[in-house]
Short mmCIF file of the C-alpha atoms (twelve columns), coordinates in Angstrom:
data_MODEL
# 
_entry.id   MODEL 
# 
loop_
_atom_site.group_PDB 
_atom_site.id 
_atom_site.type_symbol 
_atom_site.label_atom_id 
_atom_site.label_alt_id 
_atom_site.label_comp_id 
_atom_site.label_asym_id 
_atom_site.label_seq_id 
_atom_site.Cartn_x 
_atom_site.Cartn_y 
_atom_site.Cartn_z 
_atom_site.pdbx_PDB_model_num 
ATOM 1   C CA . UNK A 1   0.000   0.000   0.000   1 
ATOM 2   C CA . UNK A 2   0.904   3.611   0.287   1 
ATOM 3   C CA . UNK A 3   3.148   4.727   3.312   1 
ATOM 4   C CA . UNK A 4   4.330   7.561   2.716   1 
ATOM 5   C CA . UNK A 5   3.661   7.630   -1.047  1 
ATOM 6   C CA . UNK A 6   6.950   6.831   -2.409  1 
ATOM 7   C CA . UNK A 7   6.625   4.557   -4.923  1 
ATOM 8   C CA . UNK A 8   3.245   6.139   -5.967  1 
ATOM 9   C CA . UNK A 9   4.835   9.592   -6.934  1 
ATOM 10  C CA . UNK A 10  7.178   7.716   -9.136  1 
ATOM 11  C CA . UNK A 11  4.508   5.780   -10.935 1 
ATOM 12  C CA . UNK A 12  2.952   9.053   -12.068 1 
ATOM 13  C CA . UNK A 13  5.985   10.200  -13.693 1 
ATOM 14  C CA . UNK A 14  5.516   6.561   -15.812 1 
ATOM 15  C CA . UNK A 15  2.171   6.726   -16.911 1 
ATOM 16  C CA . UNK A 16  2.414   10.159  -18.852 1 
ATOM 17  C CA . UNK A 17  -0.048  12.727  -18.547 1 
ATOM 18  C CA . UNK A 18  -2.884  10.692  -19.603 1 
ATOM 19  C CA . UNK A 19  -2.575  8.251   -16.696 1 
ATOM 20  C CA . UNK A 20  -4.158  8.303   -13.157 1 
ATOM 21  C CA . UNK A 21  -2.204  6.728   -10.243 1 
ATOM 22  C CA . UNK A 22  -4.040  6.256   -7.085  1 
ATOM 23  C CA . UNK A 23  -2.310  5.621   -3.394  1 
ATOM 24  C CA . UNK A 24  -3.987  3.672   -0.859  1 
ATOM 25  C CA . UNK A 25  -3.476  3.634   3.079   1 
ATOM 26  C CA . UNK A 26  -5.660  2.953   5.814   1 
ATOM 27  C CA . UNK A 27  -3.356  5.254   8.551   1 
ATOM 28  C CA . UNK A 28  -4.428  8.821   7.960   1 
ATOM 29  C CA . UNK A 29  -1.394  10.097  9.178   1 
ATOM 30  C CA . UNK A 30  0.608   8.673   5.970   1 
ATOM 31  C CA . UNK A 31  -1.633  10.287  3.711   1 
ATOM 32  C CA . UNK A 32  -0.953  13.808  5.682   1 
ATOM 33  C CA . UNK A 33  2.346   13.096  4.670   1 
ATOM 34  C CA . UNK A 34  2.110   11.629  0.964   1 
ATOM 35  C CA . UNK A 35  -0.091  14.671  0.091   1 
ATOM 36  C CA . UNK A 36  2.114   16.994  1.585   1 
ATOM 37  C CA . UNK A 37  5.220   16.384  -0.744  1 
ATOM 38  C CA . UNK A 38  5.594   18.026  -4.012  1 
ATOM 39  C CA . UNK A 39  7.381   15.887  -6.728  1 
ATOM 40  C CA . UNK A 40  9.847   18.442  -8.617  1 
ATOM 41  C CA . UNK A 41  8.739   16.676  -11.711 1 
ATOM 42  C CA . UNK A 42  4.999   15.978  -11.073 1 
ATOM 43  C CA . UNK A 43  3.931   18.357  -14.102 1 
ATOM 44  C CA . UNK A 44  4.541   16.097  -16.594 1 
ATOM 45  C CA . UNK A 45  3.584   12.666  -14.973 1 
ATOM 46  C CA . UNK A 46  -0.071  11.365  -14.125 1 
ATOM 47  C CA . UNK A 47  -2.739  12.313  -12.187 1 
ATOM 48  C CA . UNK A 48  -2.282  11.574  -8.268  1 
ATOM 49  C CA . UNK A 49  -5.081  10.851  -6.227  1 
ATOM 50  C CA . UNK A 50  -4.966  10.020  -2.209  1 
ATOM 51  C CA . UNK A 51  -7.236  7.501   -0.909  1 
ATOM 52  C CA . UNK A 52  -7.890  6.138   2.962   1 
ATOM 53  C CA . UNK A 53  -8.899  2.651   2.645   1 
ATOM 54  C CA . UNK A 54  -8.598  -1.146  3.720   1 
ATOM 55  C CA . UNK A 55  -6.442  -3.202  1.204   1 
ATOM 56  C CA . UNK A 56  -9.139  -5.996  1.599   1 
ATOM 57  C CA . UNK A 57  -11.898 -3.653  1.102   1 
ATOM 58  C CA . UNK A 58  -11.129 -1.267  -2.161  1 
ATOM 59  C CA . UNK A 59  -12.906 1.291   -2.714  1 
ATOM 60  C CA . UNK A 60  -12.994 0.995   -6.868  1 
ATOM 61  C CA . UNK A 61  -14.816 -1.304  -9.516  1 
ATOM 62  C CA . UNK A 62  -13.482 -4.264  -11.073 1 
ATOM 63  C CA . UNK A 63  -11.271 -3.845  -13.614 1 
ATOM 64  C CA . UNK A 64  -10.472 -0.276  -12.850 1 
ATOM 65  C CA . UNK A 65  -6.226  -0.813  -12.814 1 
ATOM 66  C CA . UNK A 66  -3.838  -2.104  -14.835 1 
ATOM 67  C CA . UNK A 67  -1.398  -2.561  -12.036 1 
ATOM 68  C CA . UNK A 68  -1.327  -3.226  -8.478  1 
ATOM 69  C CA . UNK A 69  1.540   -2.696  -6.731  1 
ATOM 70  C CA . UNK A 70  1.839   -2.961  -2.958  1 
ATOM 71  C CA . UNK A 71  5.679   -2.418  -0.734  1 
ATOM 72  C CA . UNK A 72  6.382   -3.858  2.271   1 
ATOM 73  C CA . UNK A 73  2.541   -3.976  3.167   1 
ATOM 74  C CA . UNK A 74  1.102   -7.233  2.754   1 
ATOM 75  C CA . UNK A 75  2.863   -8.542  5.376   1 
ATOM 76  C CA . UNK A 76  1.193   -6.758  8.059   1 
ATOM 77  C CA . UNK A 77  -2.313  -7.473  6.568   1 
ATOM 78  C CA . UNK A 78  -5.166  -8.776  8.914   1 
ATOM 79  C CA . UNK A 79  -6.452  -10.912 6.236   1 
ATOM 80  C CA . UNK A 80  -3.800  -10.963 3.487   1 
ATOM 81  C CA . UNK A 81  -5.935  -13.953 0.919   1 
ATOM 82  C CA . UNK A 82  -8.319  -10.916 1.140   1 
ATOM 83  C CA . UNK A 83  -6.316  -8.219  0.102   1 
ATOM 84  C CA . UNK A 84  -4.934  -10.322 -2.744  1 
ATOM 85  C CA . UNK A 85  -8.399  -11.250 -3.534  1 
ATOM 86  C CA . UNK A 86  -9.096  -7.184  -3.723  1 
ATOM 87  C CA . UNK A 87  -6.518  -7.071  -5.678  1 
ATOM 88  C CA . UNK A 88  -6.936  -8.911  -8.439  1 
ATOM 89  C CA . UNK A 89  -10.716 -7.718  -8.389  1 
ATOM 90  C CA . UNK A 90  -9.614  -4.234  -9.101  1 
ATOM 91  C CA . UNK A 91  -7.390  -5.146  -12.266 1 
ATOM 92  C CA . UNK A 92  -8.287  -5.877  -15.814 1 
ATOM 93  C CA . UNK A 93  -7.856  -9.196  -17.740 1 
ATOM 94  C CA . UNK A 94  -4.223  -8.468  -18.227 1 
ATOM 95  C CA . UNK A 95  -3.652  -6.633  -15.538 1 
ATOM 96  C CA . UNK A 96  -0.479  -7.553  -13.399 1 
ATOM 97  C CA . UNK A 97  0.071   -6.968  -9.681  1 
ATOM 98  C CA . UNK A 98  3.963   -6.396  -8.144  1 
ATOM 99  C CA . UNK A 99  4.634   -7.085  -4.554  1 
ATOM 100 C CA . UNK A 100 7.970   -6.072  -2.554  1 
ATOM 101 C CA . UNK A 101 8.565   -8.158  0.896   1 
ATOM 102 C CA . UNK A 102 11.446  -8.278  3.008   1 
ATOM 103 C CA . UNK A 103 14.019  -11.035 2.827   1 
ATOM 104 C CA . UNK A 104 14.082  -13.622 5.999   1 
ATOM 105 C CA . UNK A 105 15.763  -11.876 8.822   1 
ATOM 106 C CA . UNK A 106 18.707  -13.625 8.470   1 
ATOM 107 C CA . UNK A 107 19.270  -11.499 6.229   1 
ATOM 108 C CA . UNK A 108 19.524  -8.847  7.577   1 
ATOM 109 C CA . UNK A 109 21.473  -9.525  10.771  1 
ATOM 110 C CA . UNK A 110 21.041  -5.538  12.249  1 
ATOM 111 C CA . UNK A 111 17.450  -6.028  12.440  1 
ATOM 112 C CA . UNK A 112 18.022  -9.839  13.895  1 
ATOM 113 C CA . UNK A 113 20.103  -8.419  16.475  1 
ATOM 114 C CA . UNK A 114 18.185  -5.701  17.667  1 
ATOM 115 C CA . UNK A 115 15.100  -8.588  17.720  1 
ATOM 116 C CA . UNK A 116 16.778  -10.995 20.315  1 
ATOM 117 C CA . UNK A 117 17.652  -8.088  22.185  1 
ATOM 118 C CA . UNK A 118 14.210  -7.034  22.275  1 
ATOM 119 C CA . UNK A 119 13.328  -11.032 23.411  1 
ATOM 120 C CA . UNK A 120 16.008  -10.701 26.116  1 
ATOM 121 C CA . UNK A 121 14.953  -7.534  27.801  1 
ATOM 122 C CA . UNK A 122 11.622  -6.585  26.862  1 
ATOM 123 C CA . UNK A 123 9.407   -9.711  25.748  1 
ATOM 124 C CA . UNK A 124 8.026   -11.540 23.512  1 
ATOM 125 C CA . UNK A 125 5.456   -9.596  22.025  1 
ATOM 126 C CA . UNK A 126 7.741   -6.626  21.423  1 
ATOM 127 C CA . UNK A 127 10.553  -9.000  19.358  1 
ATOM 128 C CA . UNK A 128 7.284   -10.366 17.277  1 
ATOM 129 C CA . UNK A 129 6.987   -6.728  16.345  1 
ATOM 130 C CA . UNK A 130 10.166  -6.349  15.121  1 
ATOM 131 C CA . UNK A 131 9.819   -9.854  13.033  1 
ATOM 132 C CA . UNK A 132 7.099   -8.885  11.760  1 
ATOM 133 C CA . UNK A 133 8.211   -6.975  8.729   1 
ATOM 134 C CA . UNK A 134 10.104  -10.396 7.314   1 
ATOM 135 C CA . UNK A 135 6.388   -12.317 7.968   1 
ATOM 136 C CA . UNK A 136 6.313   -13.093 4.274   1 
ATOM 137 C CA . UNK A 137 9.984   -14.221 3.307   1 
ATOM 138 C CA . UNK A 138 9.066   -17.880 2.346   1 
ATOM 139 C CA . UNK A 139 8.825   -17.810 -1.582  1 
ATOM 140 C CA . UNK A 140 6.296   -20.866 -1.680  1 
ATOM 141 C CA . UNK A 141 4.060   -19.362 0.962   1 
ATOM 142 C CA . UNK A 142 4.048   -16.402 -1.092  1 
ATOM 143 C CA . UNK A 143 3.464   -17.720 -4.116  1 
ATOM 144 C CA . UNK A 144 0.377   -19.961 -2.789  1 
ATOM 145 C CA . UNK A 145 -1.417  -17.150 -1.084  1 
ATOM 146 C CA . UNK A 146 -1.489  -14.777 -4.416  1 
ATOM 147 C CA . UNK A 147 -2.099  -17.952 -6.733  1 
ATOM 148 C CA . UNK A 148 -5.046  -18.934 -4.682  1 
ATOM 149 C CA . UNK A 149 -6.465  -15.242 -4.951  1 
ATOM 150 C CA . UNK A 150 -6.252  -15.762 -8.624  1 
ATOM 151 C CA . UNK A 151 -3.476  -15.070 -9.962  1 
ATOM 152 C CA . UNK A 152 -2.011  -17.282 -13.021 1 
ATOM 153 C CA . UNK A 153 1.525   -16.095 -14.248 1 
ATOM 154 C CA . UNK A 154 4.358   -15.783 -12.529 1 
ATOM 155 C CA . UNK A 155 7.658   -13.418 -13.036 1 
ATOM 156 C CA . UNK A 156 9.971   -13.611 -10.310 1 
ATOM 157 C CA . UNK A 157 12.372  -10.966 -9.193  1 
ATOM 158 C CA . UNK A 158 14.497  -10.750 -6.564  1 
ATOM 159 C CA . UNK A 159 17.279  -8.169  -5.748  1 
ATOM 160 C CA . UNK A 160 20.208  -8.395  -4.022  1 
ATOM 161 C CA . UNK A 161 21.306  -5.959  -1.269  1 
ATOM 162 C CA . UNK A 162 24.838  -5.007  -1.494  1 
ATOM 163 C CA . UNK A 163 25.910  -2.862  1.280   1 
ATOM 164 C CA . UNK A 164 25.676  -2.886  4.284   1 
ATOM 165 C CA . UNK A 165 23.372  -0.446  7.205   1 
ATOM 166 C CA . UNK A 166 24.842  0.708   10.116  1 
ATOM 167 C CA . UNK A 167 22.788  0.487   13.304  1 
ATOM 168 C CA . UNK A 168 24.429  3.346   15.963  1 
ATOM 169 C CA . UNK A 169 22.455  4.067   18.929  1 
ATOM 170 C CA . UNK A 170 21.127  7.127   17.478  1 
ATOM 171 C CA . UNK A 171 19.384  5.173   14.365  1 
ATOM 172 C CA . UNK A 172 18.161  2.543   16.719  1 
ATOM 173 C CA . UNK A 173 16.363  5.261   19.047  1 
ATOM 174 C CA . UNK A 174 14.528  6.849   15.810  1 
ATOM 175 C CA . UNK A 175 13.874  3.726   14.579  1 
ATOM 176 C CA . UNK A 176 11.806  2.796   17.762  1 
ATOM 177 C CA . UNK A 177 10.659  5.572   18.431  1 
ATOM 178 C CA . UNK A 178 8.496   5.800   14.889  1 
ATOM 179 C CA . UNK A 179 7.441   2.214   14.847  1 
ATOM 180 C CA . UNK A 180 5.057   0.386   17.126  1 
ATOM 181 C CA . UNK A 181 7.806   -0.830  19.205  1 
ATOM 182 C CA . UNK A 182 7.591   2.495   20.828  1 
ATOM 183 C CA . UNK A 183 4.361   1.220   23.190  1 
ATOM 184 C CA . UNK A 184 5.995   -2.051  24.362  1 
ATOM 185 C CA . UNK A 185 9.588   -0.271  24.885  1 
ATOM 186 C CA . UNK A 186 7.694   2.998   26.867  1 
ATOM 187 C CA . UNK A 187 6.100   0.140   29.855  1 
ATOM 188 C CA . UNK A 188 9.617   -1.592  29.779  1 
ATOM 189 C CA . UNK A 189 11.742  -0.251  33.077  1 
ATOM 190 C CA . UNK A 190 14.940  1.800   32.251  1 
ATOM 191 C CA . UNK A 191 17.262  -0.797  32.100  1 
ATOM 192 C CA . UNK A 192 15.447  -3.071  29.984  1 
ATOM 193 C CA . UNK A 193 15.582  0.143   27.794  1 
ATOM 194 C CA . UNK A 194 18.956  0.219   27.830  1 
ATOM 195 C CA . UNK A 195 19.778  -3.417  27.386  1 
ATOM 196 C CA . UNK A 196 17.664  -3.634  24.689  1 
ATOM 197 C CA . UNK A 197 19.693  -0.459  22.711  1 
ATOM 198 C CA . UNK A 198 22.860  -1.985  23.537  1 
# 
């Protein structure tokens, strides 16, 4: 879906000026910030339209795209089969759909880290928050969930990451602080706190 509306600012420099691209989130405070950035090149791409919604309940007809694409979002779906489901309702016959997930989180070993940390000294339910973005790393589960919500073709693609992210104290703290960690870490005591950003 949307976050901060990325991804959909680029799509409307792709689709010319005859094409509409539309950005989805159901958090209200995303959109604030989606519709309050200007893209220096936005005169000559698409039309860009803002819409608060559920990804399992869209708000358009069938057929009405022809492309989906949803970033590091269907991971954190309630009801993911239905959001795919929405989905492919909303595209036309050859309509294709591109999804972005995080890698295991093996992968990426700052973020694995930082989770057993968060196991050690603050629980469980706060280092299932911080999994949470890698939910959907298993290619086969993946594949099964959109193929059962109708899907036929597939066209893999998956990039490598190359370099490497630092994880000082500073970009830990930020990190936190803007994520839902930041209820679980604010009841912890202060030296879970600090264990945890050690």
């Amino acid at each position: 879906m949307l976050g901060t509306g990325v991804v959909a600012r680029i799509a409307a420099t792709r689709v010319g000026p005859t094409g509409t691209v539309v950005g989805i989130d159901l958090n209200p405070g995303m959109l604030s910030v989606a519709r309050s950035v200007v893209s220096p090149d936005s005169r000559s791409g698409g039309q860009l339209q803002w819409q608060e919604a559920s990804a399992d309940k869209l708000p358009f007809p069938e057929g009405s795209f022809s492309v989906v694409y949803c970033q590091l979002g269907l991971q954190f779906f309630a009801d993911r089969p239905a959001a795919l489901r929405e989905m492919r309702r909303v595209l036309g016959t050859e309509g294709r759909l591109a999804l972005m997930v995080w890698r295991g989180i093996h992968e990426s070993p700052g973020f694995a880290v930082l989770a057993d940390a968060l196991q050690r000294h603050v629980g469980q339910a706060a280092a299932a928050i911080m999994r949470a973005p890698f939910g959907l790393s298993n290619a086969d589960e993946l594949e099964a969930l959109v193929r059962a919500a109708g899907f036929q073709k597939r066209c893999n693609s998956t990039p490598e990451w190359n370099g490497a992210l630092s994880f000082d104290r500073a970009i830990v703290l930020s990190y936190v602080a803007g994520s839902p960690l930041a209820g679980p870490l604010s009841q912890a005591d202060d030296a879970a706190r600090r264990s945890s950003n050690h």
